[in-house]
Coordinates of N, CA and C in Angstrom, one line a residue:
X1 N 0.8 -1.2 0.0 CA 0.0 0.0 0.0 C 0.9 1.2 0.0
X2 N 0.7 1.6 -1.3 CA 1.2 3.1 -1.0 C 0.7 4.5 -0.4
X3 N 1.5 5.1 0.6 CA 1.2 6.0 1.2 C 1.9 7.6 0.3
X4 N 0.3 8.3 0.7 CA 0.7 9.8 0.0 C 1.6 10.5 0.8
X5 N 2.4 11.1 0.6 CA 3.8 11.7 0.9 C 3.3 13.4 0.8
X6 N 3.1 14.2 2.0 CA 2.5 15.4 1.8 C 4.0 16.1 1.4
X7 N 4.6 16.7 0.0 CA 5.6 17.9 0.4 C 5.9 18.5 1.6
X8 N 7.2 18.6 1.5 CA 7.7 19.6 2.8 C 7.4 21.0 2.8
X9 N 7.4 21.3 1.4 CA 7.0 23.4 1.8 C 5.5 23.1 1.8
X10 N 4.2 21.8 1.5 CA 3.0 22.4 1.9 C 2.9 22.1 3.6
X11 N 3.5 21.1 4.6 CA 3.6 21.3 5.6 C 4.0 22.5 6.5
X12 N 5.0 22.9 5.9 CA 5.4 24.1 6.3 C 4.3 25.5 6.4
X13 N 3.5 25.1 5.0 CA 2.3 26.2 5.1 C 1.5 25.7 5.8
X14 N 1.1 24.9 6.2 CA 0.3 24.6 7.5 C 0.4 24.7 9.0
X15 N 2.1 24.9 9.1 CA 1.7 25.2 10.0 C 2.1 26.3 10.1
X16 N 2.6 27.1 9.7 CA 2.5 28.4 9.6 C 1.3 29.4 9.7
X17 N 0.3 28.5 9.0 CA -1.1 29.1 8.9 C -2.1 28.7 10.4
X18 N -1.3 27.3 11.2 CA -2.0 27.0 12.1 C -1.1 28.2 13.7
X19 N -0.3 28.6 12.7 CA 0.4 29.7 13.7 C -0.1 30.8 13.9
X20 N -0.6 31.3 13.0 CA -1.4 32.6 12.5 C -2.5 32.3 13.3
X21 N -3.3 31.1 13.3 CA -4.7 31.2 13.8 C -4.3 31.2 15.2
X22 N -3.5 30.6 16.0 CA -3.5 30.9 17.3 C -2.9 31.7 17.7
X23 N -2.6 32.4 17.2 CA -2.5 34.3 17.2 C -3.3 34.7 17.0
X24 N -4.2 34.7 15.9 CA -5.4 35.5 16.0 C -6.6 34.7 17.8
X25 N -6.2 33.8 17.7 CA -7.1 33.5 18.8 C -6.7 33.4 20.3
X26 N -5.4 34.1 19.8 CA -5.2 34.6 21.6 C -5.4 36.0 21.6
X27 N -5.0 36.4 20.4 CA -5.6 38.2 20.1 C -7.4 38.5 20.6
X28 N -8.0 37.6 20.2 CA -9.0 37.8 20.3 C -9.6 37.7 22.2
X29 N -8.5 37.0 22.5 CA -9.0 36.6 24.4 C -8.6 37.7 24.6
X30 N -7.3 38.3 24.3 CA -6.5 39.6 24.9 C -7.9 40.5 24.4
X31 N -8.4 40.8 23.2 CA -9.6 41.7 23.0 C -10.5 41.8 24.1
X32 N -11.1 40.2 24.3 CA -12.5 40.0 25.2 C -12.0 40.9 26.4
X33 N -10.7 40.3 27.0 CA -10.5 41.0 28.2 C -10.6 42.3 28.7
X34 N -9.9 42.7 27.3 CA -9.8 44.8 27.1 C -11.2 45.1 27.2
X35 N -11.7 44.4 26.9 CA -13.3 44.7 26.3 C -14.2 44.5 27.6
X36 N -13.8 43.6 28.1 CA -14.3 43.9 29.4 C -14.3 44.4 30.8
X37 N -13.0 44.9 30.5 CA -12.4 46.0 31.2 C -13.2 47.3 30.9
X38 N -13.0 47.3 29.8 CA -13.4 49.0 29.6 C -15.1 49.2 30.1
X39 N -15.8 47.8 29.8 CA -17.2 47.7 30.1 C -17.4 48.0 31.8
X40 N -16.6 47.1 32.6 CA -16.5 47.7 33.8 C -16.1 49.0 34.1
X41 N -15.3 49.5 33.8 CA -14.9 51.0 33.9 C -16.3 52.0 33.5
X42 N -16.9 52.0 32.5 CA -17.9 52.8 31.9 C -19.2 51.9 33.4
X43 N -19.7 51.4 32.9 CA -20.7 50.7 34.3 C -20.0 51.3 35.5
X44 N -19.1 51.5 36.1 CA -18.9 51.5 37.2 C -19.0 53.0 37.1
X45 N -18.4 53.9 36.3 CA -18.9 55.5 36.4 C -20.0 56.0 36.3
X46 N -21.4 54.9 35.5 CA -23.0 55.0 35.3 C -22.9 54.9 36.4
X47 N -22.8 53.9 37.6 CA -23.4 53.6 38.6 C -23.5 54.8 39.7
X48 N -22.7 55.3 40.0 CA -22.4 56.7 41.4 C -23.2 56.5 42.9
X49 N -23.7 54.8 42.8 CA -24.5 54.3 43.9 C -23.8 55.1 45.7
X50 N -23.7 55.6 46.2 CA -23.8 55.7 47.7 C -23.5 54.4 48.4
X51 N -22.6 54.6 49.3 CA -22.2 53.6 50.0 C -23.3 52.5 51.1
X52 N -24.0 53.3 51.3 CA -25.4 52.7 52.1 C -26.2 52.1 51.0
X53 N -26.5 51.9 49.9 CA -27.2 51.3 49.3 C -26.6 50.1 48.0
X54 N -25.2 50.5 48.0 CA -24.6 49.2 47.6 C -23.3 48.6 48.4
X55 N -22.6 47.8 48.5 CA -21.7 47.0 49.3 C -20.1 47.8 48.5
X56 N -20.3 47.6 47.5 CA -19.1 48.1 46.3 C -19.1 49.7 45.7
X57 N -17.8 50.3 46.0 CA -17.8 51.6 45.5 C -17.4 51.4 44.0
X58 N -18.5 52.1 43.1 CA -18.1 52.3 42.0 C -16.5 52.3 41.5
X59 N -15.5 52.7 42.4 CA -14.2 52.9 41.7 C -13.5 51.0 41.9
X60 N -14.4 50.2 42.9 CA -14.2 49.1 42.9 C -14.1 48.3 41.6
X61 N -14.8 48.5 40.5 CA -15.1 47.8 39.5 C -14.0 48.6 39.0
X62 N -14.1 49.8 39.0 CA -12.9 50.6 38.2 C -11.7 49.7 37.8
X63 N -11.1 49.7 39.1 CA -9.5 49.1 39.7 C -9.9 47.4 38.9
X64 N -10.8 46.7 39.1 CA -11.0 45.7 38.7 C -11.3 45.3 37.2
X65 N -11.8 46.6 36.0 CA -11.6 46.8 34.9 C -10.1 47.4 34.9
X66 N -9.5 48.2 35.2 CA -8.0 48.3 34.5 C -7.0 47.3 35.0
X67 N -7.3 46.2 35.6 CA -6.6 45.3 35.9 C -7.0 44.1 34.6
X68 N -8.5 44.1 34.1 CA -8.6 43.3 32.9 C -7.7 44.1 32.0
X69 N -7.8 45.4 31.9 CA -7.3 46.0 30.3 C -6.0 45.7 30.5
X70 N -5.1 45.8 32.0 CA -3.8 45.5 31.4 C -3.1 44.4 31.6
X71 N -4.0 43.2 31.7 CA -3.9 41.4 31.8 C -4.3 41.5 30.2
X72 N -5.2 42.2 29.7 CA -5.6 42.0 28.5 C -4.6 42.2 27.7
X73 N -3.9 43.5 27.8 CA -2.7 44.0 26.8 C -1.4 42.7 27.1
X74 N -1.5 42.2 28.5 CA -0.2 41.2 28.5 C -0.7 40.5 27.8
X75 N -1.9 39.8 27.6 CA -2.0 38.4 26.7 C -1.7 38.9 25.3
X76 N -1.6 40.0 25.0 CA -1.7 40.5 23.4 C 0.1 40.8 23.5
X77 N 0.8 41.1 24.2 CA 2.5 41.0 24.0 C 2.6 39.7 24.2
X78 N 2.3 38.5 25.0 CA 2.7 37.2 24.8 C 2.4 36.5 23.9
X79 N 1.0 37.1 22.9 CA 0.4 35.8 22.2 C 1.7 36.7 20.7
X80 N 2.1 37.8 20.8 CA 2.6 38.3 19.4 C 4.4 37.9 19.7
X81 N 4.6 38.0 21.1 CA 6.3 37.0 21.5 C 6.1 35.8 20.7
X82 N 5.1 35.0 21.0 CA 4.7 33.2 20.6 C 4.8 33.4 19.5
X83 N 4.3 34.4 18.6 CA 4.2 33.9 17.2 C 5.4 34.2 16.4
X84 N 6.2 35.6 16.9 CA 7.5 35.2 15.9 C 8.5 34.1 16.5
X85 N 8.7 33.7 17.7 CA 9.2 32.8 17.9 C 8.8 31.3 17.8
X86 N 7.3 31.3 18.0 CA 7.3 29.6 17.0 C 7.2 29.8 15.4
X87 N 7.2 31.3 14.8 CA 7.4 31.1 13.4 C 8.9 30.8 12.9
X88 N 9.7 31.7 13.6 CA 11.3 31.0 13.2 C 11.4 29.3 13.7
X89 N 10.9 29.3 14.6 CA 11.2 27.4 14.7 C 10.6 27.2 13.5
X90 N 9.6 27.5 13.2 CA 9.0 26.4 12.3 C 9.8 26.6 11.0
X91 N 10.4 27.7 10.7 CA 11.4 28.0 9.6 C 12.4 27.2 9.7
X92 N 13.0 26.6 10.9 CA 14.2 25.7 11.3 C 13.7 24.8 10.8
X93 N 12.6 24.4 11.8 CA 12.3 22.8 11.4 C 12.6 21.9 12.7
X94 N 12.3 23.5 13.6 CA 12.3 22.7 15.0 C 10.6 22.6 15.4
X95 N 10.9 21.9 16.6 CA 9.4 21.8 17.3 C 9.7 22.7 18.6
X96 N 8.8 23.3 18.9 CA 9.3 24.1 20.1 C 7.8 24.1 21.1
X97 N 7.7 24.0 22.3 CA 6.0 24.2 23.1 C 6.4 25.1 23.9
X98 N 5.3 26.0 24.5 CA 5.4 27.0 25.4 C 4.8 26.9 26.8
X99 N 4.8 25.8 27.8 CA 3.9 25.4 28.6 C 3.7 26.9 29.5
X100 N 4.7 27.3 30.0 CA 5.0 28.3 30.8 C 3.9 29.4 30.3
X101 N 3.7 29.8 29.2 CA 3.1 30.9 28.6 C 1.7 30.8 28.5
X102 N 1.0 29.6 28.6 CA 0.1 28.6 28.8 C -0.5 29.2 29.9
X103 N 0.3 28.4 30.6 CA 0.1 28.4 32.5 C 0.0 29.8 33.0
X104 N 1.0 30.7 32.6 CA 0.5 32.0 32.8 C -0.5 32.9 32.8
X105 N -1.0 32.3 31.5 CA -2.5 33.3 31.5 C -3.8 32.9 31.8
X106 N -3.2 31.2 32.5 CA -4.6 30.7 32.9 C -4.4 30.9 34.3
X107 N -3.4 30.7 34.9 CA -3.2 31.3 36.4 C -3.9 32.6 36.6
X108 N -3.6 33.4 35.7 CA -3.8 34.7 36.0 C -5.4 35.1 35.5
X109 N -6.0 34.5 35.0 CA -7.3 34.3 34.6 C -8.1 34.4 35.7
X110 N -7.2 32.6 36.4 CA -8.4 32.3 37.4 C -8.2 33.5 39.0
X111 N -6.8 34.2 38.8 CA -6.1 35.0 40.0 C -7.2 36.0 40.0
X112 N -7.5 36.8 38.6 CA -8.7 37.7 38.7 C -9.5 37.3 39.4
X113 N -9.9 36.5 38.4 CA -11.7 36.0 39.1 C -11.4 35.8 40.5
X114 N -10.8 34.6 41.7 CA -10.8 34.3 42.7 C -10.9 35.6 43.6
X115 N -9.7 36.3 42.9 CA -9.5 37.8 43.1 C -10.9 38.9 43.9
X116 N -11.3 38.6 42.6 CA -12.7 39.7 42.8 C -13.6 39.3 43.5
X117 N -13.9 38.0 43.3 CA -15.0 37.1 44.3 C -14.5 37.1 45.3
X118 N -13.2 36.9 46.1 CA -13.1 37.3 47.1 C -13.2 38.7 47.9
X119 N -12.9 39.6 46.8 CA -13.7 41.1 47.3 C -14.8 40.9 47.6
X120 N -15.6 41.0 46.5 CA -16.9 40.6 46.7 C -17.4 40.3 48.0
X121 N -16.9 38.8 48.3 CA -17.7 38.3 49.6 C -16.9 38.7 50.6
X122 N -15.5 39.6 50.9 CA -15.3 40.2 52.0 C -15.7 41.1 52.4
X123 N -16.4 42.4 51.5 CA -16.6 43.7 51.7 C -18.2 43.9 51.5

């Protein structure tokens, strides 16, 4: 049985192109993030609630939106580090993984959230 033999430069374009996409879809988490930052920031300046009628001072959400915009802006310098550096490996013809870079922004994901929820139910 003979087996098809994919070319080495169409390989190459694949993953190059599978490089590109997870760039674009870490760009996009870094976006969500910004994006939800900025949503909290504007909400939290509508609100101007009085401290006797809510638990959280409006500038609370504040601090907790520019802490998304600028977790958001890191995931958008790491996911654009990752891509020229796994695009020259892939020009080598190395294999390279980034666990570390991984782990980072999911740590720091869940550090928010725990983060805030524990404001939340302290205050």
């Amino acid at each position: 049985m003979d087996r098809y033999q994919i070319p080495e430069e169409e390989t190459l374009w694949r993953e190059q192109l599978a490089n590109e996409r997870t760039l674009l879809s870490w760009a996009r988490t870094g976006v969500h993030m910004i994006g939800a930052g900025i949503l909290l920031h504007v909400v939290a300046g509508s609100l101007g609630l009085p401290r006797g009628i809510s638990t959280l001072y409006p500038s609370d959400f504040t601090s907790f939106g520019l802490g998304l915009v600028a977790f958001g802006a890191l995931v958008e310098l790491a996911a654009a580090v990752r891509f020229v550096r796994f695009r020259a490996a892939i020009s080598r013809g190395e294999f390279t993984s980034s666990a570390p870079a991984y782990l980072l922004i999911a740590f720091g994901i869940v550090f928010l959230g725990v983060a805030f929820i524990g404001y939340i139910i302290l205050s």
